[in-house]
Coordinates of C-alpha atoms in Angstrom, one line a residue:
M256 CA -0.1 0.0 0.0
Q257 CA 1.3 3.4 -0.7
W258 CA 2.2 5.6 2.0
W259 CA -0.5 8.4 1.3
Q260 CA -3.1 5.7 1.1
L261 CA -2.3 4.7 4.6
M262 CA -2.4 8.2 5.6
V263 CA -5.8 8.9 4.2
R264 CA -7.2 5.8 5.9
R265 CA -5.8 6.5 9.3
A266 CA -6.9 10.1 9.2
T267 CA -10.3 8.9 8.2
V268 CA -10.4 6.5 11.2
A269 CA -9.0 9.2 13.5
S270 CA -11.5 11.8 12.4
F271 CA -14.4 9.0 13.0
L272 CA -13.1 8.6 16.6
I273 CA -12.6 12.1 17.3
S274 CA -16.3 13.0 16.0
V275 CA -17.7 10.1 18.1
T276 CA -15.9 11.6 21.1
L277 CA -17.2 15.0 20.6
L278 CA -20.6 13.9 20.0
Y279 CA -20.7 11.8 23.2
C280 CA -19.4 14.9 25.0
L281 CA -22.0 17.0 23.8
S282 CA -24.7 14.8 24.5
T283 CA -23.5 14.3 28.0
L284 CA -23.7 18.1 28.5
Q285 CA -27.1 18.2 27.1
I286 CA -28.1 15.7 29.7
N287 CA -26.4 17.3 32.7
F288 CA -27.9 20.7 32.1
S289 CA -31.4 19.0 32.0
P290 CA -33.6 19.2 35.3
P291 CA -33.7 16.0 37.7
D292 CA -36.6 13.8 38.0
S293 CA -38.9 15.3 40.5
S294 CA -40.5 12.2 41.3
L295 CA -37.5 10.9 42.9
P296 CA -36.2 12.2 46.3
S297 CA -33.3 14.6 46.0
S298 CA -30.8 12.3 47.6
K299 CA -31.6 9.5 45.0
N300 CA -31.6 12.1 42.2
S301 CA -28.2 13.3 43.1
M302 CA -26.8 9.8 43.5
Q303 CA -28.3 9.0 40.1
W304 CA -26.7 12.0 38.5
W305 CA -23.3 11.7 39.8
Q306 CA -23.3 7.7 38.7
L307 CA -24.5 8.8 35.2
M308 CA -21.6 11.6 35.1
V309 CA -19.0 8.9 36.4
R310 CA -20.0 6.5 33.8
R311 CA -20.2 9.0 30.9
A312 CA -16.7 10.5 31.7
T313 CA -15.1 7.1 32.1
V314 CA -16.5 6.2 28.6
A315 CA -15.5 9.5 27.2
F316 CA -11.9 9.3 28.6
F317 CA -11.6 6.1 27.1
L318 CA -12.7 7.3 23.8
I319 CA -10.3 10.1 24.0
S320 CA -7.4 7.9 25.3
V321 CA -7.9 5.6 22.2
T322 CA -8.0 8.5 19.7
L323 CA -5.0 10.1 21.1
L324 CA -3.1 6.7 20.9
Y325 CA -4.0 5.8 17.4
C326 CA -3.0 9.3 16.3
L327 CA 0.4 9.0 18.1
S328 CA 0.9 5.7 16.8
T329 CA 0.0 6.8 13.3
L330 CA 2.6 9.7 13.5
Q331 CA 5.3 7.1 14.8
I332 CA 4.7 4.9 11.8
N333 CA 4.5 7.9 9.0
F334 CA 7.7 9.6 10.4
S335 CA 9.8 6.8 11.4
P336 CA 8.8 3.5 9.2
P337 CA 10.9 0.4 9.9
E338 CA 13.9 0.1 7.1
L339 CA 15.0 -3.3 6.4
P340 CA 18.5 -3.4 5.1
V341 CA 19.0 -3.8 1.3
P342 CA 20.2 -7.3 0.2
H343 CA 23.7 -7.5 -0.9
S344 CA 22.5 -8.2 -4.4
C345 CA 19.7 -10.0 -6.0
A346 CA 21.5 -10.8 -9.3
P347 CA 20.8 -14.7 -10.4
Q348 CA 23.5 -17.0 -9.2
P349 CA 26.0 -18.6 -12.0
G350 CA 24.0 -21.1 -14.0
E351 CA 20.6 -19.9 -12.8
H352 CA 19.6 -17.6 -16.0
S353 CA 22.8 -16.9 -17.5
T354 CA 25.7 -18.8 -19.2
Q355 CA 27.9 -16.1 -17.5
S356 CA 28.4 -15.2 -14.0
T357 CA 26.8 -12.3 -12.4
I358 CA 28.2 -11.0 -9.3
N359 CA 29.4 -7.7 -8.3
G360 CA 32.9 -8.6 -7.4
S361 CA 35.5 -7.6 -10.2
Q362 CA 37.2 -11.1 -9.6
Q363 CA 35.4 -14.5 -9.4
D364 CA 38.9 -16.2 -9.2
S365 CA 42.5 -15.1 -10.4
N366 CA 41.6 -15.7 -14.0
I367 CA 37.9 -14.9 -14.4
C368 CA 36.4 -11.5 -14.6
A369 CA 32.5 -11.4 -13.6
P370 CA 30.5 -8.4 -14.7
K371 CA 29.3 -6.1 -12.2
V372 CA 25.5 -5.7 -12.2
D373 CA 24.5 -3.5 -9.4
I374 CA 24.4 -0.1 -11.2
M375 CA 23.3 3.5 -10.6
F376 CA 23.3 5.6 -13.7
M377 CA 22.7 9.2 -13.1
K378 CA 20.8 10.1 -16.2
T379 CA 21.6 13.9 -16.8
H380 CA 19.9 16.1 -19.4
K381 CA 20.8 16.3 -23.0
T382 CA 24.1 14.4 -22.6
A383 CA 23.5 11.2 -24.7
S384 CA 22.1 9.5 -21.6
S385 CA 19.2 8.0 -23.5
T386 CA 21.7 6.4 -25.9
F387 CA 23.6 4.9 -22.6
L388 CA 20.1 4.2 -21.3
N389 CA 19.6 1.6 -24.1
I390 CA 22.8 -0.2 -23.4
L391 CA 21.7 -0.5 -19.7
F392 CA 18.2 -1.8 -20.7
R393 CA 19.9 -4.5 -23.0
F394 CA 22.4 -5.5 -20.4
G395 CA 19.9 -5.8 -17.7
E396 CA 17.4 -8.0 -19.8
K397 CA 20.7 -10.0 -20.8
H398 CA 21.5 -10.8 -17.1
K399 CA 17.9 -10.9 -16.0
L400 CA 18.3 -7.8 -13.6
K401 CA 15.7 -6.0 -11.4
F402 CA 15.6 -2.4 -12.4
A403 CA 14.2 0.3 -10.0
F404 CA 11.8 2.1 -12.2
P405 CA 9.5 5.1 -11.5
N406 CA 5.8 4.7 -11.3
S407 CA 3.3 6.5 -13.9
R408 CA 6.0 8.3 -15.7
N409 CA 9.5 7.9 -17.2
D410 CA 11.4 10.0 -14.5
F411 CA 11.3 9.9 -10.9
F412 CA 9.0 13.1 -10.4
Y413 CA 11.9 15.3 -11.5
P414 CA 12.7 18.2 -10.6
S415 CA 11.7 17.1 -7.3
P416 CA 14.5 15.5 -5.3
F417 CA 14.5 11.7 -5.6
Q418 CA 12.7 9.7 -2.7
H419 CA 13.0 6.0 -2.4
T420 CA 9.3 5.8 -2.5
H421 CA 9.2 7.1 -6.1
V422 CA 10.3 3.5 -7.2
Q423 CA 7.4 1.5 -8.6
G424 CA 6.4 -1.4 -6.2
Y425 CA 9.0 -0.4 -3.2
K426 CA 8.8 -2.1 -0.2
S427 CA 11.6 -1.8 2.6
G428 CA 14.2 -4.6 2.1
M429 CA 13.6 -5.0 -1.5
C430 CA 16.3 -5.8 -3.9
F431 CA 17.0 -3.8 -7.1
N432 CA 20.1 -4.0 -9.2
I433 CA 19.9 -1.0 -11.6
L434 CA 18.6 2.5 -11.0
C435 CA 18.9 4.7 -14.1
N436 CA 15.9 7.1 -15.0
H437 CA 16.1 11.1 -14.9
M438 CA 15.8 12.1 -11.2
R439 CA 17.1 14.9 -9.3
F440 CA 20.0 13.1 -7.3
N441 CA 19.6 12.7 -3.5
A442 CA 22.4 10.3 -2.3
P443 CA 20.9 9.3 0.8
E444 CA 17.5 8.1 -0.6
V445 CA 19.1 6.6 -3.7
A446 CA 21.3 4.3 -0.9
K447 CA 17.9 2.9 0.4
V448 CA 17.2 1.2 -2.9
L449 CA 20.4 -0.2 -4.1
P450 CA 23.0 -2.7 -2.5
R451 CA 26.1 -1.0 -0.9
D452 CA 28.6 -2.0 -3.3
T453 CA 26.7 -0.5 -6.3
F454 CA 28.8 1.0 -8.9
Y455 CA 27.9 5.1 -9.5
I456 CA 28.2 6.3 -13.1
T457 CA 27.1 9.5 -14.8
I458 CA 27.9 11.6 -17.9
L459 CA 28.6 15.2 -18.5
R460 CA 28.8 17.4 -21.7
D461 CA 30.3 20.6 -22.4
P462 CA 28.1 23.3 -20.8
A463 CA 28.1 25.5 -23.7
E464 CA 26.8 22.9 -26.3
L465 CA 24.3 21.5 -23.3
F466 CA 23.1 25.0 -22.8
E467 CA 22.2 25.1 -26.6
S468 CA 20.4 22.0 -26.7
S469 CA 18.5 22.7 -23.5
F470 CA 17.3 26.0 -24.5
H471 CA 16.2 24.5 -27.7
Y472 CA 14.3 21.5 -26.2
F473 CA 12.8 23.0 -23.2
G474 CA 12.1 26.4 -24.3
H475 CA 8.6 26.0 -24.9
V476 CA 8.0 25.0 -21.2
V477 CA 10.1 27.8 -19.7
P478 CA 7.9 30.8 -19.7
L479 CA 10.6 33.3 -19.1
T480 CA 11.6 32.6 -22.5
W481 CA 8.2 33.7 -24.2
R482 CA 8.8 37.1 -23.9
I483 CA 12.6 37.1 -25.5
P484 CA 12.0 39.2 -28.6
G485 CA 13.4 38.2 -32.0
K486 CA 14.0 35.2 -33.9
D487 CA 17.3 34.0 -32.5
K488 CA 16.0 33.9 -28.7
M489 CA 19.0 32.2 -27.3
A490 CA 21.5 34.8 -28.7
E491 CA 19.2 37.7 -27.3
F492 CA 18.9 35.6 -23.8
L493 CA 22.9 35.6 -23.7
R494 CA 23.2 39.2 -24.7
D495 CA 22.0 39.8 -21.1
P496 CA 20.6 36.7 -19.3
N497 CA 19.7 38.5 -16.0
L498 CA 17.2 40.7 -18.1
Y499 CA 15.0 37.7 -18.7
F500 CA 16.2 35.0 -16.2
S501 CA 14.6 34.8 -12.7
P502 CA 15.6 31.7 -10.3
D503 CA 12.1 31.4 -9.4
G504 CA 10.6 31.1 -12.6
F505 CA 8.7 28.0 -13.6
N506 CA 11.2 25.5 -15.3
A507 CA 14.1 28.1 -15.1
F508 CA 16.6 25.4 -13.8
Y509 CA 16.6 24.2 -17.4
L510 CA 18.6 27.2 -18.5
K511 CA 21.3 27.7 -15.9
N512 CA 24.0 25.3 -14.9
L513 CA 21.3 22.2 -15.3
L514 CA 24.2 19.6 -14.7
F515 CA 24.8 21.0 -11.1
F516 CA 21.1 21.2 -10.6
D517 CA 20.5 17.4 -11.9
F518 CA 22.9 16.4 -9.1
G519 CA 20.9 17.8 -6.4
Q520 CA 23.0 21.0 -6.0
D521 CA 22.0 24.9 -6.2
N522 CA 22.3 26.0 -9.6
T523 CA 22.0 29.8 -8.8
L524 CA 25.5 29.7 -6.7
D525 CA 28.3 32.0 -7.9
P526 CA 31.3 29.9 -8.9
D527 CA 33.5 30.9 -6.3
D528 CA 31.2 30.1 -3.5
P529 CA 32.7 27.2 -1.2
R530 CA 29.5 25.4 -1.7
V531 CA 30.4 24.8 -5.3
E532 CA 33.7 23.2 -4.6
E533 CA 31.9 21.0 -1.7
G534 CA 29.2 19.9 -4.3
I535 CA 31.8 18.8 -6.8
R536 CA 33.9 17.0 -4.1
L537 CA 30.8 15.1 -3.0
I538 CA 30.1 14.1 -6.6
D539 CA 33.6 12.9 -7.0
E540 CA 33.3 10.9 -3.8
R541 CA 30.0 9.1 -4.9
F542 CA 30.6 8.4 -8.4
H543 CA 33.1 5.8 -9.5
L544 CA 33.0 6.8 -13.4
V545 CA 31.8 10.3 -14.8
M546 CA 31.7 9.7 -18.4
I547 CA 32.1 12.5 -21.2
M548 CA 29.8 13.2 -23.9
E549 CA 32.3 14.4 -26.5
H550 CA 34.3 11.2 -25.7
F551 CA 31.6 8.7 -25.7
E552 CA 33.4 5.7 -27.0
E553 CA 36.2 6.4 -24.6
S554 CA 33.9 6.4 -21.9
L555 CA 32.4 3.0 -22.8
I556 CA 35.6 1.3 -22.9
L557 CA 36.8 2.8 -19.4
L558 CA 32.9 1.4 -18.5
K559 CA 33.8 -2.0 -20.0
D560 CA 37.1 -2.3 -17.9
S561 CA 35.6 -0.9 -14.9
L562 CA 32.7 -3.2 -14.8
C563 CA 34.2 -6.3 -16.6
W564 CA 31.6 -6.1 -19.5
E565 CA 32.1 -7.4 -22.9
M566 CA 32.4 -5.6 -26.1
D567 CA 29.1 -7.0 -27.2
D568 CA 27.6 -4.9 -24.3
L569 CA 28.7 -1.7 -25.6
L570 CA 27.1 -1.9 -29.0
F571 CA 24.9 1.3 -29.7
F572 CA 23.0 3.7 -32.1
K573 CA 22.7 7.4 -31.3
L574 CA 19.1 7.9 -29.8
N575 CA 17.2 11.0 -29.1
S576 CA 19.4 13.2 -31.4
R577 CA 18.4 16.4 -33.4
E578 CA 18.3 16.9 -37.1
E579 CA 21.5 18.9 -37.8
S580 CA 19.6 21.8 -39.3
T581 CA 18.1 22.7 -36.0
V582 CA 21.2 22.8 -34.1
S583 CA 22.5 26.3 -33.5
K584 CA 26.2 26.7 -34.2
L585 CA 27.8 28.7 -31.4
S586 CA 30.1 31.5 -32.4
P587 CA 33.1 32.0 -30.3
E588 CA 31.4 35.0 -28.6
L589 CA 28.1 33.2 -27.8
R590 CA 30.2 29.8 -26.5
A591 CA 32.1 32.2 -24.2
K592 CA 28.8 33.8 -23.1
A593 CA 27.1 30.6 -22.5
L594 CA 30.2 29.3 -20.4
Q595 CA 30.1 32.4 -18.5
W596 CA 26.3 32.0 -17.5
N597 CA 26.9 28.6 -16.8
S598 CA 30.2 28.8 -14.9
V599 CA 29.4 26.4 -12.2
D600 CA 28.4 23.7 -14.9
W601 CA 31.7 24.7 -16.3
K602 CA 33.9 24.4 -13.3
L603 CA 32.2 20.9 -12.9
Y604 CA 33.0 19.9 -16.4
K605 CA 36.6 21.0 -16.4
H606 CA 37.0 19.2 -12.9
F607 CA 35.8 15.8 -14.1
N608 CA 37.3 16.3 -17.8
L609 CA 40.8 16.5 -16.0
T610 CA 40.1 13.0 -14.2
F611 CA 38.6 11.6 -17.3
W612 CA 42.1 11.7 -19.2
E613 CA 43.9 10.4 -16.0
K614 CA 41.8 7.4 -16.3
V615 CA 42.4 7.1 -20.2
E616 CA 46.1 7.4 -19.5
A617 CA 46.1 5.0 -16.9
Y618 CA 44.3 2.5 -19.2
G619 CA 46.8 3.2 -22.0
R620 CA 46.5 5.5 -25.0
E621 CA 47.4 2.5 -27.5
R622 CA 45.1 0.2 -26.0
M623 CA 42.5 2.6 -26.0
A624 CA 43.0 3.5 -29.6
K625 CA 42.6 -0.4 -30.4
D626 CA 39.4 -1.0 -28.5
I627 CA 37.7 2.0 -30.1
A628 CA 38.6 0.9 -33.4
E629 CA 37.2 -2.6 -32.6
L630 CA 34.0 -0.8 -31.1
R631 CA 33.5 1.4 -34.2
R632 CA 33.8 -1.7 -36.6
R633 CA 31.3 -3.6 -34.6
N634 CA 28.9 -0.7 -34.5
A635 CA 29.3 -0.1 -38.2
E636 CA 28.4 -3.8 -38.9
M637 CA 25.3 -3.3 -36.9
V638 CA 24.4 -0.3 -38.8
E639 CA 24.6 -2.2 -42.0
I640 CA 22.5 -5.2 -40.5
C641 CA 19.9 -3.2 -38.7
I642 CA 19.1 0.4 -40.5
E643 CA 17.5 1.0 -43.6
G644 CA 19.7 3.4 -45.3
G645 CA 22.3 3.2 -43.1
H646 CA 21.4 6.5 -41.4
S647 CA 18.6 8.2 -39.2
V648 CA 15.6 10.0 -40.7
A649 CA 13.1 12.8 -39.9
A650 CA 10.2 11.9 -37.7
G651 CA 8.0 12.2 -40.6
S652 CA 9.8 9.7 -42.4
I653 CA 9.5 7.1 -39.8
H654 CA 7.5 4.1 -40.9
E655 CA 6.6 2.3 -37.5
E656 CA 4.8 4.3 -34.7
A657 CA 6.9 2.1 -32.3
M658 CA 10.0 3.6 -33.6
Q659 CA 8.9 7.4 -33.1
P660 CA 11.0 9.1 -30.5
W661 CA 9.4 11.3 -28.0
Q662 CA 9.5 14.9 -29.4
P663 CA 9.9 18.6 -27.9
I664 CA 6.9 20.8 -27.5
G665 CA 5.9 22.5 -30.8
E666 CA 8.3 20.7 -33.1
K667 CA 9.5 17.4 -34.6
S668 CA 13.2 17.9 -34.4
I669 CA 14.2 14.5 -33.0
V670 CA 15.3 11.9 -35.7
G671 CA 14.9 8.1 -35.5
Y672 CA 15.4 5.2 -37.5
N673 CA 13.7 2.7 -39.9
M674 CA 14.7 -1.1 -39.5
N675 CA 15.8 -2.9 -42.3
K676 CA 12.7 -5.2 -43.6
N677 CA 14.7 -8.6 -44.1
V678 CA 17.0 -8.8 -41.0
D679 CA 18.6 -12.1 -40.3
K680 CA 16.8 -14.1 -37.5
A681 CA 20.0 -14.1 -35.6
Y682 CA 20.0 -10.5 -35.3
Q683 CA 16.4 -9.4 -35.5
E684 CA 15.7 -9.2 -31.5
L685 CA 18.9 -7.0 -31.0
C686 CA 18.2 -4.9 -33.7
Q687 CA 14.7 -4.1 -32.6
K688 CA 16.1 -3.4 -29.0
M689 CA 18.9 -1.3 -30.2
L690 CA 16.5 0.9 -32.4
T691 CA 13.6 1.3 -29.7
P692 CA 13.5 4.6 -28.4
E693 CA 13.3 5.1 -24.5
I694 CA 9.6 5.8 -23.8
Q695 CA 8.8 2.5 -26.0
Y696 CA 11.5 0.7 -24.2
L697 CA 10.2 1.5 -20.8
T698 CA 6.8 0.3 -21.8
D699 CA 8.3 -3.0 -23.1
L700 CA 9.9 -3.4 -19.8
G701 CA 6.7 -3.2 -17.9
V702 CA 7.0 0.3 -16.5
N703 CA 3.8 1.9 -15.7
L704 CA 3.6 5.2 -17.8
W705 CA 0.0 6.2 -17.7
L706 CA 0.9 9.9 -16.7
T707 CA 3.5 10.2 -19.6
K708 CA 1.0 8.5 -22.3
L709 CA -1.8 10.8 -21.0
W710 CA 0.7 13.9 -21.4
G711 CA 1.3 12.6 -25.1
H712 CA -1.8 12.2 -26.0
V713 CA -2.9 15.6 -24.6
R714 CA -0.1 17.0 -26.9
N715 CA -1.4 15.4 -29.8
I716 CA -4.8 16.8 -29.2
I717 CA -3.6 20.4 -29.2
N718 CA -0.9 19.6 -32.0
W719 CA 1.9 20.2 -29.9

C-alpha cells in the first residue's frame, strides 16, 4: 500500500473516533443541564446524576485515550518507518539464468572476470544519456536483472529530489540491481534502494553545447523565454541573461547550470562560492566513473574495463538526437557567454574532464585506440545489418509508430530510424532493441507510464 493511501485511511479513522467522542461529550452536556427527575427523592436524584456523570466521563475518557493513542501511533509509523537493510545483491546466481556469472565482485577467481551488475546511472539531461540507457536496458535484460523504475511516468518526479518511495512497487528490504531514469540526485535516498557496493556512473557534456540543446529542447516549457524578442531567442538571452532570467521562474533550472541542478545542488550559486567546491567533491566521492559525452566511445571502454563487461554489451546507435539543421552553431562569442552564464557547470565539467583523461592515460592510449577501433567496426556492422539506408531519418519519415521518438513541444526535431525489412533472424531481436526509443523500451519492460502517455495524447490533441 502506498504511504499516502495509508495516511488517508488513518486520518479517516482518527476523524471518525474524534467525531464520536465529541458527539458523546455534547450529548453528556445536554443531559447534565436538564432538570433532575422530580418524582424521586433529592438524595436519589443526586446519586443517579453522579453515577451517570462518572460512567459517561469514563466512556469519554476511554474514547479520547483511544483516539490519542491511535494518532500517536500513526505519527510514529509515518515519520519513522521501519527500514530493512538492502540485500547485498539479487542478481541471478551462476547457471540460474545466464551462462555467465553475474556477481558484483571484479574477480570471481584469479583468471575469470565477472561483470558487475549493481549499477546506478545518474541520467543527466541532453548528454547522450538516452543512448546509454538503451545499453543499460539491454544489459539488464541479458542478465535478468531487476530495475528500480519510476511509477506513472518516465522519470522519478523530476525536478523534485529523488525519494526511495518514488520507485514502482518499492517495499522496505527489496532488492534492485539498476537505477537509471531521470531524477534529481539525492544520495541518501538512492542508497536505500541499491546494494552498498553499487557502481555509480554519470555523464557530463560541454556546458555551452548543453545550454544550446537545453534552450532549444525545453524552451517552450520555460515561460521566461516566451517574452524574449527576435527570432534568435538564445542569442538575445545570452546578450543579457539577467534581463530575462529569474531563479524562481517555472522550469527556469533548465537554463542555468542544469548539470549541477541535476546532481541535487544549487544551480544559482556563484562559481567562487565554497559550496560549489563542496558539491563537486561530493560528486567525485560518490561516482566511480564520470563519462564525457564528447568522448563517448572512450567512456564506454573505461566502463567496460571497470565493470568487466564484454564488447557486445557496448554496441549502440545514437538515440534522441536532433536534426543537424535545428542545431545552432555557437560562435566563439556566444560560446564564451554560454560558459560564463553556466560557470558552475563549466567548473564541474573541467574537474571531471581532467580526471577522465587521467583514467584514459592509466588505461593506455594505444590500448584505448585499439579498443575504440574495434567498437566502431562492430557498430558499423550493426548499422549495415539493422538500419534501412544506414542512417537516421526525420520523424515524418519513420514508418513504425513504435520507432517514433518523443519530441519536444512545438516541433518534431528528433530523428529516428527505420529497421531493415529482411533482417537475419539471428539479429532481429537485437536490432529491434537497439533501435527502440526510451519510452517504448520502458513500456516493453513493464513500466507504468500512464501519466507520460496521457500527456502525449494531450499534446497530440492540441497539436504540440
